[in-house]
Tab-separated table of C-alpha atoms in Angstrom:
chain	number	residue	atom	x	y	z
A	47	MET	CA	-14.928	65.242	96.948
A	48	ASP	CA	-13.102	62.893	94.545
A	49	THR	CA	-15.550	60.142	95.504
A	50	LEU	CA	-18.527	62.475	95.043
A	51	ALA	CA	-17.264	63.588	91.617
A	52	LEU	CA	-16.785	59.973	90.476
A	53	THR	CA	-20.202	58.940	91.815
A	54	LEU	CA	-22.145	61.827	90.275
A	55	SER	CA	-20.331	61.500	86.924
A	56	ALA	CA	-21.131	57.777	86.735
A	57	VAL	CA	-24.750	58.343	87.806
A	58	PHE	CA	-25.198	61.110	85.187
A	59	VAL	CA	-23.867	58.876	82.382
A	60	ALA	CA	-25.907	55.876	83.617
A	61	LEU	CA	-29.175	57.830	83.749
A	62	LEU	CA	-28.652	59.215	80.228
A	63	PHE	CA	-29.399	55.762	78.799
A	64	ALA	CA	-30.968	53.944	81.778
A	65	ILE	CA	-34.155	56.018	82.024
A	66	PRO	CA	-34.906	55.953	78.245
A	67	LEU	CA	-34.237	52.202	78.186
A	68	GLY	CA	-36.470	51.759	81.232
A	69	VAL	CA	-39.278	53.717	79.560
A	70	TRP	CA	-38.875	51.619	76.401
A	71	ALA	CA	-38.937	48.382	78.415
A	72	GLY	CA	-42.030	49.625	80.265
A	73	LEU	CA	-43.858	50.320	77.002
A	74	SER	CA	-42.788	47.153	75.131
A	75	ASP	CA	-43.076	43.585	76.429
A	76	ARG	CA	-40.625	42.384	73.784
A	77	VAL	CA	-37.932	44.863	74.840
A	78	ASN	CA	-38.541	43.939	78.482
A	79	ARG	CA	-38.051	40.227	77.734
A	80	ILE	CA	-34.840	40.939	75.793
A	81	ILE	CA	-33.322	43.315	78.316
A	82	THR	CA	-34.094	41.377	81.534
A	83	PRO	CA	-31.417	38.646	81.035
A	84	LEU	CA	-28.865	41.361	80.210
A	85	LEU	CA	-29.687	43.184	83.432
A	86	ASP	CA	-29.413	39.922	85.395
A	87	PHE	CA	-25.979	39.385	83.862
A	88	MET	CA	-24.824	42.945	84.652
A	89	GLN	CA	-25.939	42.675	88.273
A	90	THR	CA	-24.629	39.193	89.092
A	91	MET	CA	-21.354	39.211	87.141
A	92	PRO	CA	-18.576	40.031	89.642
A	93	THR	CA	-17.174	43.475	88.983
A	94	PHE	CA	-13.625	42.096	89.091
A	95	VAL	CA	-14.330	40.199	85.865
A	96	TYR	CA	-14.967	43.302	83.772
A	97	LEU	CA	-12.430	45.509	85.578
A	98	ALA	CA	-9.592	43.716	83.759
A	99	PRO	CA	-10.808	44.271	80.153
A	100	LEU	CA	-11.851	47.839	80.990
A	101	ALA	CA	-8.376	48.572	82.327
A	102	LEU	CA	-6.925	46.963	79.190
A	103	PHE	CA	-8.910	49.163	76.800
A	104	PHE	CA	-9.146	52.417	78.795
A	105	LEU	CA	-6.061	52.048	81.057
A	106	ILE	CA	-6.253	52.317	84.829
A	107	GLY	CA	-7.635	55.524	86.254
A	108	GLY	CA	-10.827	57.525	86.552
A	109	ALA	CA	-12.195	56.696	83.080
A	110	SER	CA	-12.181	52.917	83.607
A	111	ALA	CA	-13.536	53.348	87.135
A	112	THR	CA	-16.405	55.517	85.871
A	113	ILE	CA	-17.323	53.015	83.126
A	114	ALA	CA	-17.253	50.108	85.613
A	115	THR	CA	-19.468	52.093	87.982
A	116	VAL	CA	-21.896	52.897	85.147
A	117	ILE	CA	-22.214	49.192	84.255
A	118	TYR	CA	-22.928	48.289	87.885
A	119	ALA	CA	-25.236	51.216	88.676
A	120	ALA	CA	-27.455	51.350	85.565
A	121	PRO	CA	-29.603	48.168	86.029
A	122	PRO	CA	-31.593	49.407	89.085
A	123	ALA	CA	-32.693	52.562	87.225
A	124	ILE	CA	-33.714	50.544	84.144
A	125	ARG	CA	-35.702	47.984	86.155
A	126	ILE	CA	-37.447	50.479	88.421
A	127	THR	CA	-38.307	52.880	85.570
A	128	ALA	CA	-39.821	50.020	83.552
A	129	HIS	CA	-41.796	48.946	86.618
A	130	ALA	CA	-42.997	52.529	87.159
A	131	ILE	CA	-44.300	52.838	83.594
A	132	ARG	CA	-46.052	49.468	83.780
A	133	THR	CA	-47.836	50.261	87.051
A	134	VAL	CA	-49.582	53.409	85.760
A	135	PRO	CA	-53.336	52.541	85.761
A	136	GLU	CA	-54.556	51.470	82.312
A	137	THR	CA	-57.768	53.460	82.750
A	138	THR	CA	-55.742	56.686	82.971
A	139	VAL	CA	-53.881	55.900	79.741
A	140	GLU	CA	-57.143	54.929	78.005
A	141	ALA	CA	-58.713	58.203	79.114
A	142	ALA	CA	-55.816	60.141	77.570
A	143	ASP	CA	-56.141	58.134	74.344
A	144	SER	CA	-59.883	58.780	74.172
A	145	LEU	CA	-59.206	62.535	74.403
A	146	GLY	CA	-57.010	62.307	71.295
A	147	ALA	CA	-53.560	62.308	72.932
A	148	THR	CA	-50.755	61.044	70.717
A	149	ARG	CA	-48.354	58.384	71.967
A	150	ARG	CA	-45.747	61.085	72.653
A	151	GLN	CA	-48.255	63.236	74.559
A	152	SER	CA	-49.446	60.214	76.538
A	153	LEU	CA	-45.861	59.468	77.541
A	154	LEU	CA	-44.852	63.053	78.442
A	155	LYS	CA	-48.139	64.219	79.989
A	156	VAL	CA	-49.470	61.044	81.655
A	157	LEU	CA	-47.031	58.146	82.071
A	158	LEU	CA	-43.892	60.011	83.166
A	159	PRO	CA	-45.610	62.479	85.552
A	160	MET	CA	-47.600	59.679	87.225
A	161	SER	CA	-44.521	57.483	87.641
A	162	LYS	CA	-42.198	60.275	88.783
A	163	ARG	CA	-41.972	59.141	92.414
A	164	THR	CA	-40.943	55.608	91.435
A	165	VAL	CA	-38.453	56.858	88.834
A	166	VAL	CA	-36.851	59.048	91.522
A	167	MET	CA	-36.511	55.895	93.652
A	168	GLY	CA	-34.670	54.304	90.708
A	169	VAL	CA	-32.311	57.291	90.616
A	170	ASN	CA	-31.782	56.853	94.355
A	171	GLN	CA	-30.903	53.170	93.958
A	172	THR	CA	-28.498	54.009	91.121
A	173	ILE	CA	-26.681	56.454	93.414
A	174	MET	CA	-26.468	53.823	96.167
A	175	ALA	CA	-25.107	51.228	93.709
A	176	ALA	CA	-22.519	53.720	92.414
A	177	LEU	CA	-21.326	54.425	95.954
A	178	ALA	CA	-21.048	50.683	96.592
A	179	MET	CA	-18.549	50.485	93.711
A	180	VAL	CA	-16.243	53.130	95.195
A	181	THR	CA	-13.871	50.764	96.994
A	182	ILE	CA	-13.777	48.100	94.268
A	183	ALA	CA	-13.033	50.709	91.582
A	184	ALA	CA	-10.042	51.787	93.679
A	185	LEU	CA	-8.323	48.585	92.501
A	186	ILE	CA	-7.993	50.219	89.060
A	187	ASP	CA	-6.770	53.493	90.553
A	188	ALA	CA	-10.127	55.228	91.036
A	189	PRO	CA	-9.671	58.451	92.997
A	190	GLY	CA	-11.305	59.031	96.372
A	191	LEU	CA	-12.056	57.191	99.587
A	192	GLY	CA	-11.732	53.757	97.990
A	193	LYS	CA	-7.945	54.110	97.889
A	194	THR	CA	-7.900	54.852	101.603
A	195	VAL	CA	-10.003	51.767	102.380
A	196	VAL	CA	-7.908	49.436	100.175
A	197	GLN	CA	-4.652	50.697	101.697
A	198	ALA	CA	-6.094	50.224	105.187
A	199	LEU	CA	-7.121	46.664	104.240
A	200	GLN	CA	-3.565	45.886	103.130
A	201	SER	CA	-2.109	47.193	106.408
A	202	LEU	CA	-5.006	46.064	108.667
A	203	ASP	CA	-5.523	49.661	109.803
A	204	VAL	CA	-9.002	49.342	111.324
A	205	GLY	CA	-9.346	52.985	112.385
A	206	THR	CA	-8.510	54.493	108.992
A	207	ALA	CA	-10.792	52.028	107.170
A	208	PHE	CA	-13.699	52.708	109.534
A	209	ASN	CA	-13.249	56.482	109.262
A	210	ALA	CA	-13.251	56.343	105.436
A	211	GLY	CA	-16.231	53.959	105.438
A	212	LEU	CA	-18.121	56.289	107.766
A	213	SER	CA	-17.480	59.146	105.326
A	214	ILE	CA	-19.037	57.070	102.528
A	215	VAL	CA	-22.034	56.296	104.758
A	216	VAL	CA	-22.566	60.009	105.529
A	217	MET	CA	-22.342	60.845	101.821
A	218	ALA	CA	-24.835	58.088	101.003
A	219	ILE	CA	-27.292	59.344	103.635
A	220	VAL	CA	-27.112	62.900	102.262
A	221	LEU	CA	-27.633	61.797	98.636
A	222	ASP	CA	-30.389	59.374	99.677
A	223	ARG	CA	-32.359	61.996	101.592
A	224	VAL	CA	-31.960	64.597	98.829
A	225	THR	CA	-33.172	62.318	96.026
A	226	THR	CA	-36.070	60.727	97.919
A	227	ALA	CA	-37.333	64.121	99.126
A	228	ALA	CA	-37.080	65.888	95.740
A	229	SER	CA	-40.341	64.790	94.105
A	230	ALA	CA	-42.328	64.864	97.350
A	231	ARG	CA	-41.231	68.460	98.040
A	232	GLU	CA	-42.382	69.606	94.615
A	233	GLU	CA	-45.850	68.106	95.073
A	234	GLU	CA	-46.023	69.501	98.602
A	235	ALA	CA	-45.134	72.974	97.327
A	236	ARG	CA	-47.863	72.769	94.683
A	237	ARG	CA	-50.566	71.871	97.204
A	238	SER	CA	-49.404	73.842	100.231
A	239	LYS	CA	-50.312	77.438	101.067
A	240	ASN	CA	-47.021	77.890	102.897
A	241	ARG	CA	-45.369	80.981	101.430
A	242	PHE	CA	-41.866	79.502	101.788
A	243	LEU	CA	-42.807	76.409	99.782
A	244	ALA	CA	-44.585	78.510	97.172
A	245	TRP	CA	-41.363	80.481	96.629
A	246	ARG	CA	-39.365	77.256	96.280
A	247	ARG	CA	-38.203	77.771	92.689
A	248	PRO	CA	-37.122	81.423	93.081
A	249	LEU	CA	-35.227	80.451	96.244
A	250	LEU	CA	-33.503	77.616	94.389
A	251	GLY	CA	-32.575	80.045	91.612
A	252	ALA	CA	-31.141	82.527	94.131
A	253	GLY	CA	-29.185	79.698	95.759
A	254	ALA	CA	-27.745	78.712	92.372
A	255	VAL	CA	-26.623	82.295	91.721
A	256	LEU	CA	-25.031	82.533	95.177
A	257	THR	CA	-23.236	79.217	94.591
A	258	ALA	CA	-21.863	80.458	91.254
A	259	VAL	CA	-20.564	83.623	92.952
A	260	LEU	CA	-18.875	81.606	95.714
A	261	VAL	CA	-17.297	79.239	93.154
A	262	PHE	CA	-15.911	82.263	91.264
A	263	MET	CA	-14.498	83.715	94.487
A	264	SER	CA	-12.881	80.408	95.457
A	265	HIS	CA	-11.121	80.322	92.084
A	266	THR	CA	-10.073	83.982	92.306
A	267	TYR	CA	-9.087	84.701	95.907
A	268	VAL	CA	-6.760	82.567	98.008
A	269	TRP	CA	-8.567	83.299	101.281
A	270	ALA	CA	-11.828	81.942	99.826
A	271	ALA	CA	-10.171	78.760	98.579
A	272	GLU	CA	-8.306	77.822	101.757
A	273	PHE	CA	-9.552	74.704	103.538
A	274	PRO	CA	-10.396	75.492	107.195
A	275	GLY	CA	-8.409	72.541	108.568
A	276	GLU	CA	-8.393	68.806	109.008
A	277	GLY	CA	-10.596	68.744	112.111
A	278	GLY	CA	-10.366	66.306	114.981
A	279	VAL	CA	-13.487	64.164	114.495
A	280	GLY	CA	-11.866	61.803	111.984
A	281	SER	CA	-8.847	61.073	114.150
A	282	SER	CA	-11.116	60.522	117.162
A	283	VAL	CA	-13.272	58.037	115.211
A	284	ALA	CA	-10.200	56.181	113.938
A	285	SER	CA	-8.676	56.055	117.417
A	286	ALA	CA	-11.906	54.736	118.969
A	287	ALA	CA	-12.167	52.007	116.311
A	288	ASP	CA	-8.548	50.965	116.890
A	289	ILE	CA	-9.016	50.866	120.670
A	290	THR	CA	-12.207	48.788	120.361
A	291	THR	CA	-10.592	46.292	117.986
A	292	THR	CA	-7.522	45.921	120.213
A	293	TRP	CA	-9.704	45.348	123.294
A	294	VAL	CA	-11.738	42.680	121.507
A	295	GLN	CA	-8.557	40.959	120.313
A	296	ASP	CA	-7.053	40.968	123.795
A	297	ASN	CA	-10.147	40.001	125.789
A	298	LEU	CA	-12.409	38.015	123.456
A	299	ALA	CA	-9.903	36.037	121.396
A	300	GLY	CA	-11.011	32.791	123.040
A	301	VAL	CA	-14.673	33.430	122.250
A	302	THR	CA	-14.055	34.488	118.645
A	303	ASN	CA	-11.810	31.477	117.974
A	304	LEU	CA	-14.397	29.159	119.537
A	305	VAL	CA	-17.194	30.538	117.339
A	306	ARG	CA	-14.975	30.331	114.243
A	307	ASP	CA	-13.941	26.721	114.883
A	308	LEU	CA	-17.475	25.654	115.848
A	309	ILE	CA	-19.081	26.935	112.644
A	310	THR	CA	-16.159	25.939	110.390
A	311	ASN	CA	-15.668	22.403	111.721
A	312	GLY	CA	-19.233	21.673	112.794
A	313	LEU	CA	-21.177	23.093	109.851
A	314	LEU	CA	-19.116	24.354	106.914
A	315	ASN	CA	-16.537	21.567	106.463
A	316	PRO	CA	-19.022	18.625	106.593
A	317	PHE	CA	-21.423	20.343	104.176
A	318	GLN	CA	-18.584	21.276	101.815
A	319	SER	CA	-17.256	17.706	101.849
A	320	LEU	CA	-20.746	16.407	101.073
A	321	LEU	CA	-21.015	18.628	97.993
A	322	THR	CA	-17.487	18.254	96.657
A	323	ASP	CA	-17.021	14.516	97.342
A	324	SER	CA	-20.403	13.400	95.982
A	325	PRO	CA	-20.748	12.586	92.235
A	326	TRP	CA	-21.560	15.715	90.238
A	327	TRP	CA	-24.605	14.118	88.636
A	328	LEU	CA	-26.069	13.275	92.057
A	329	VAL	CA	-25.587	16.842	93.371
A	330	GLY	CA	-27.033	18.210	90.116
A	331	ALA	CA	-30.073	15.911	90.386
A	332	VAL	CA	-30.699	17.057	93.978
A	333	LEU	CA	-30.470	20.728	92.942
A	334	ILE	CA	-32.899	20.176	90.047
A	335	ALA	CA	-35.313	18.312	92.347
A	336	LEU	CA	-35.174	21.185	94.856
A	337	GLY	CA	-35.872	23.622	92.020
A	338	VAL	CA	-38.960	21.653	90.952
A	339	VAL	CA	-40.260	21.193	94.506
A	340	LEU	CA	-39.722	24.796	95.627
A	341	GLY	CA	-40.286	26.729	92.417
A	342	GLY	CA	-42.117	24.484	89.947
A	343	ARG	CA	-41.209	23.098	86.528
A	344	ARG	CA	-39.833	26.350	85.083
A	345	ALA	CA	-37.498	26.811	88.035
A	346	GLY	CA	-36.443	23.166	87.688
A	347	LEU	CA	-35.684	23.687	83.985
A	348	THR	CA	-33.634	26.809	84.771
A	349	THR	CA	-31.741	24.865	87.448
A	350	ALA	CA	-31.007	22.041	84.982
A	351	VAL	CA	-29.592	24.507	82.429
A	352	CYS	CA	-27.469	26.231	85.100
A	353	VAL	CA	-26.132	22.886	86.404
A	354	GLY	CA	-25.175	21.839	82.873
A	355	LEU	CA	-23.365	25.123	82.246
A	356	LEU	CA	-21.590	24.880	85.632
A	357	VAL	CA	-20.224	21.478	84.589
A	358	ALA	CA	-19.173	22.953	81.240
A	359	THR	CA	-17.201	25.811	82.851
A	360	GLY	CA	-14.743	23.318	84.379
A	361	VAL	CA	-14.916	24.843	87.868
A	362	TRP	CA	-17.469	22.452	89.378
A	363	SER	CA	-15.466	21.717	92.547
A	364	ASP	CA	-14.853	25.410	93.256
A	365	SER	CA	-18.536	26.103	92.531
A	366	MET	CA	-19.597	23.533	95.128
A	367	THR	CA	-17.181	25.019	97.691
A	368	THR	CA	-18.694	28.450	97.046
A	369	LEU	CA	-22.187	26.954	97.214
A	370	ALA	CA	-21.436	25.464	100.643
A	371	SER	CA	-20.201	28.788	102.036
A	372	THR	CA	-23.161	30.631	100.487
A	373	VAL	CA	-25.756	28.256	101.957
A	374	VAL	CA	-24.156	28.330	105.436
A	375	ALA	CA	-23.974	32.136	105.387
A	376	THR	CA	-27.588	32.373	104.172
A	377	VAL	CA	-28.829	30.070	106.946
A	378	LEU	CA	-27.123	32.277	109.535
A	379	VAL	CA	-28.501	35.406	107.807
A	380	MET	CA	-32.034	34.020	108.026
A	381	LEU	CA	-31.626	33.105	111.708
A	382	LEU	CA	-30.585	36.688	112.443
A	383	GLY	CA	-33.233	38.044	110.057
A	384	ILE	CA	-36.080	36.150	111.724
A	385	GLY	CA	-34.900	36.981	115.253
A	386	PHE	CA	-34.419	40.711	114.770
A	387	GLY	CA	-37.051	41.066	112.005
A	388	VAL	CA	-39.822	39.703	114.251
A	389	TRP	CA	-38.634	41.968	117.081
A	390	MET	CA	-38.692	45.016	114.784
A	391	GLY	CA	-42.038	44.034	113.288
A	392	ARG	CA	-43.654	43.744	116.725
A	393	SER	CA	-42.131	46.904	118.236
A	394	ARG	CA	-42.097	50.330	116.582
A	395	LEU	CA	-39.546	51.550	119.128
A	396	VAL	CA	-37.091	48.750	118.291
A	397	ASP	CA	-37.624	49.421	114.581
A	398	ARG	CA	-36.828	53.131	115.003
A	399	ILE	CA	-33.680	52.299	116.987
A	400	LEU	CA	-32.326	49.567	114.707
A	401	ARG	CA	-33.284	50.828	111.232
A	402	PRO	CA	-30.662	53.637	110.995
A	403	THR	CA	-27.969	51.132	111.980
A	404	LEU	CA	-29.186	48.691	109.330
A	405	ASP	CA	-29.225	51.452	106.678
A	406	ALA	CA	-25.635	52.369	107.577
A	407	ALA	CA	-24.568	48.702	107.456
A	408	GLN	CA	-26.005	48.376	103.933
A	409	VAL	CA	-24.175	51.427	102.627
A	410	MET	CA	-20.847	50.747	104.374
A	411	PRO	CA	-18.422	49.382	101.719
A	412	PRO	CA	-17.858	45.618	102.122
A	413	PHE	CA	-14.087	46.132	102.194
A	414	VAL	CA	-14.512	48.059	105.449
A	415	TYR	CA	-16.054	45.004	107.142
A	416	LEU	CA	-13.076	42.901	106.172
A	417	VAL	CA	-10.514	44.924	108.096
A	418	PRO	CA	-11.776	44.276	111.673
A	419	PHE	CA	-12.825	40.706	110.815
A	420	LEU	CA	-9.355	39.990	109.425
A	421	ALA	CA	-7.877	41.285	112.661
A	422	LEU	CA	-10.250	39.100	114.728
A	423	PHE	CA	-10.408	35.852	112.736
A	424	GLY	CA	-7.434	35.920	110.344
A	425	ALA	CA	-7.519	35.148	106.602
A	426	THR	CA	-9.997	32.241	106.649
A	427	ARG	CA	-13.275	31.267	105.017
A	428	PHE	CA	-15.042	32.174	108.244
A	429	THR	CA	-13.909	35.794	107.839
A	430	ALA	CA	-15.564	35.921	104.416
A	431	ILE	CA	-18.743	34.319	105.811
A	432	VAL	CA	-18.984	36.849	108.663
A	433	ALA	CA	-18.492	39.749	106.221
A	434	ALA	CA	-21.223	38.332	103.967
A	435	ILE	CA	-23.583	37.968	106.942
A	436	VAL	CA	-23.034	41.582	108.039
A	437	TYR	CA	-23.678	42.720	104.442
A	438	ALA	CA	-26.808	40.604	103.819
A	439	ALA	CA	-28.530	40.433	107.223
A	440	PRO	CA	-29.893	44.044	107.230
A	441	VAL	CA	-31.873	43.394	104.044
A	442	ALA	CA	-33.403	40.196	105.426
A	443	MET	CA	-34.252	41.876	108.744
A	444	LYS	CA	-36.062	44.778	107.063
A	445	ILE	CA	-38.061	42.539	104.703
A	446	ILE	CA	-39.142	40.196	107.522
A	447	ALA	CA	-39.995	43.151	109.791
A	448	ASP	CA	-42.264	44.604	107.088
A	449	GLY	CA	-43.874	41.204	106.528
A	450	VAL	CA	-44.620	40.715	110.242
A	451	ARG	CA	-45.941	44.285	110.550
A	452	ASN	CA	-48.316	43.743	107.605
A	453	VAL	CA	-50.092	40.840	109.316
A	454	PRO	CA	-53.600	42.189	110.039
A	455	ALA	CA	-53.952	43.496	113.595
A	456	ALA	CA	-57.404	41.885	113.822
A	457	THR	CA	-55.853	38.443	113.289
A	458	VAL	CA	-53.314	39.005	116.071
A	459	GLU	CA	-56.045	40.286	118.397
A	460	ALA	CA	-58.186	37.223	117.654
A	461	ALA	CA	-55.262	34.921	118.530
A	462	THR	CA	-54.638	36.884	121.747
A	463	SER	CA	-58.307	36.672	122.765
A	464	ALA	CA	-58.176	32.903	122.118
A	465	GLY	CA	-55.507	32.616	124.841
A	466	CYS	CA	-52.338	32.395	122.714
A	467	ASN	CA	-49.144	33.567	124.363
A	468	THR	CA	-46.468	35.658	122.597
A	469	TRP	CA	-44.476	32.645	121.338
A	470	GLN	CA	-47.618	31.014	119.904
A	471	ILE	CA	-48.666	34.255	118.184
A	472	ILE	CA	-45.250	34.551	116.525
A	473	THR	CA	-44.891	30.905	115.441
A	474	LYS	CA	-48.542	30.075	114.681
A	475	VAL	CA	-49.848	33.383	113.295
A	476	GLN	CA	-47.333	36.039	112.299
A	477	LEU	CA	-44.567	33.947	110.702
A	478	PRO	CA	-46.967	31.648	108.760
A	479	MET	CA	-48.865	34.694	107.445
A	480	ALA	CA	-45.559	36.341	106.462
A	481	ARG	CA	-44.398	33.361	104.357
A	482	GLY	CA	-44.033	35.519	101.256
A	483	ALA	CA	-41.766	37.959	103.116
A	484	LEU	CA	-39.673	35.082	104.491
A	485	THR	CA	-39.162	33.641	101.006
A	486	LEU	CA	-38.301	37.053	99.572
A	487	ALA	CA	-35.847	37.631	102.441
A	488	THR	CA	-34.198	34.291	101.617
A	489	ASN	CA	-33.934	35.344	97.966
A	490	GLN	CA	-32.323	38.676	98.760
A	491	GLY	CA	-30.091	37.146	101.427
A	492	LEU	CA	-28.744	34.598	98.929
A	493	ILE	CA	-28.093	37.239	96.264
A	494	TYR	CA	-26.375	39.605	98.709
A	495	VAL	CA	-24.228	36.795	100.149
A	496	LEU	CA	-23.271	35.674	96.646
A	497	SER	CA	-22.288	39.228	95.737
A	498	MET	CA	-19.685	39.055	98.537
A	499	VAL	CA	-18.022	35.915	97.134
A	500	VAL	CA	-15.320	37.791	95.228
A	501	VAL	CA	-14.623	40.162	98.118
A	502	GLY	CA	-14.277	37.097	100.328
A	503	GLY	CA	-11.718	35.735	97.860
A	504	LEU	CA	-9.387	38.500	99.003
A	505	VAL	CA	-9.360	37.221	102.599
A	506	GLY	CA	-8.906	33.481	102.294
A	507	ALA	CA	-12.351	32.317	101.142
A	508	GLY	CA	-10.810	30.499	98.167
A	509	ALA	CA	-12.963	28.791	95.509
A	510	LEU	CA	-14.636	30.989	92.867
A	511	GLY	CA	-13.782	34.258	94.619
A	512	TYR	CA	-10.070	33.450	94.577
A	513	ASP	CA	-10.276	32.356	90.920
A	514	VAL	CA	-11.795	35.701	89.925
A	515	VAL	CA	-9.231	37.702	91.920
A	516	ALA	CA	-6.359	35.632	90.493
A	517	GLY	CA	-7.685	36.118	86.969
A	518	PHE	CA	-7.859	39.854	87.543
A	519	SER	CA	-4.307	40.104	88.922
A	520	GLN	CA	-2.577	37.604	86.600
A	521	GLY	CA	-3.091	37.869	82.862
A	522	GLN	CA	-2.416	34.169	82.172
A	523	LEU	CA	-5.280	33.196	84.513
A	524	PHE	CA	-7.852	35.585	83.046
A	525	GLY	CA	-9.661	32.739	81.248
A	526	LYS	CA	-10.167	30.820	84.485
A	527	GLY	CA	-11.225	34.046	86.219
A	528	LEU	CA	-13.833	34.623	83.498
A	529	ALA	CA	-15.115	31.045	83.864
A	530	ALA	CA	-15.366	31.547	87.640
A	531	GLY	CA	-17.264	34.809	87.106
A	532	LEU	CA	-19.728	33.024	84.826
A	533	ALA	CA	-20.123	30.283	87.442
A	534	ILE	CA	-21.047	32.912	90.061
A	535	VAL	CA	-23.602	34.347	87.620
A	536	LEU	CA	-25.080	30.867	87.070
A	537	LEU	CA	-25.343	30.228	90.818
A	538	GLY	CA	-27.010	33.621	91.252
A	539	VAL	CA	-29.509	33.034	88.415
A	540	MET	CA	-30.317	29.545	89.740
A	541	PHE	CA	-30.922	30.746	93.298
A	542	ASP	CA	-32.845	33.804	92.122
A	543	ARG	CA	-35.262	31.875	89.900
A	544	ILE	CA	-35.938	29.186	92.511
A	545	THR	CA	-36.572	31.583	95.400
A	546	GLN	CA	-38.606	34.054	93.311
A	547	ALA	CA	-40.809	31.236	92.029
A	548	ALA	CA	-41.182	29.956	95.597
A	549	ALA	CA	-42.144	33.450	96.761
A	550	ARG	CA	-44.843	33.671	94.094
A	551	ARG	CA	-46.206	30.247	95.013
A	552	THR	CA	-46.332	30.978	98.755
A	553	SER	CA	-48.053	34.346	98.276
A	554	ALA	CA	-50.546	32.967	95.737
């Protein structure tokens, strides 16, 4: 309930200014151009970087945690609301103007009602982003489940961490289903002849009155306020997680160590040495050339600016170490994404089975992943890479699955009738025709992996993540932590612009 109160408070404050700003950005190209870089900065700047000044000004506790959550959760609502306003058909707006509607009437009677579904999706994404901040905000004494997860991370208590993470997942599922169903239910009630749906508003009013009565009773009578008990489900879940982790440690230690050493020594270390030992100007030139080749001249110019600023921050070596880990993790994310995404895209049954698991993996706080991986692999860079893969792979899988599913059935049937086998259909038809989805999945995979850099700094990843964590925990290192945070933002902007431009070019 502490977590729910923090989440809903932050979401309420965020929406108070996010939706009006989104509407303004949707109506004005100038405002949209001004606000977009600010939103990029808010989304890519590691939360650790602004936790320290917030704690300095507002002290540790719920207030600072709520403000940090607002900063992190507001951008999705602003972006999606602006997009919703811009996608309303121009002919509809022109029709309203021709009937004499003022700008205010056009906004309230045409634009907002027609974009309601998309705006509700923005609210949904804001709630999900706020829940994702729960564990990180616990570092500045935020109340709720985050404290439980952080304490479990410190003591490597897998069962407690998993139980708390599962509670956050359940809460996220409830809030997600409520928000996404809200607008659809209202439209359904308006069109349906079902008597229950027609009485929707009176029933909601009666429910509100009943809730108020029950709240009054719980504050007046002891018997109504007593909690029924702790229950046994949580302890059973925690025990099962502990038993599973112990079994894996005892029976699969050889396999896990082999995988860790193979990827670390065979892939990560050579690539990292190549980036850190090469002259900075040569690495920068290669990055700029890749930007031009993949994304065009604008992406190349953005890459050049980002490379110059990375050199200016003074953390070039740490940036290259982080870049190596990010690229390796993204390659592994895409291998998993293509394998499972194609399987999901070709089979509705597999999609229905896997999608709930992927949704839960996206909502599960990243700190929860770290606890079992720390127990299995120790405090190493590989632990951070595995956690980043688990966090980013579900997004890539879902995007690739949708891309494969959207390939026209007639094209697949034509390839089948021409004698192509399953492997040829996948490699020669479906994947080439889903190039845009593959590029977008790469973009999102990179951004999600990069967002785990700071969390990885807590478990031995080193480089920029460690610099940010050290700056947060030690006042004399705050300047270096800020520089590292800016370097992560620059890497994120560089990757985002290149892959987005590549996605536009492949889909054009």
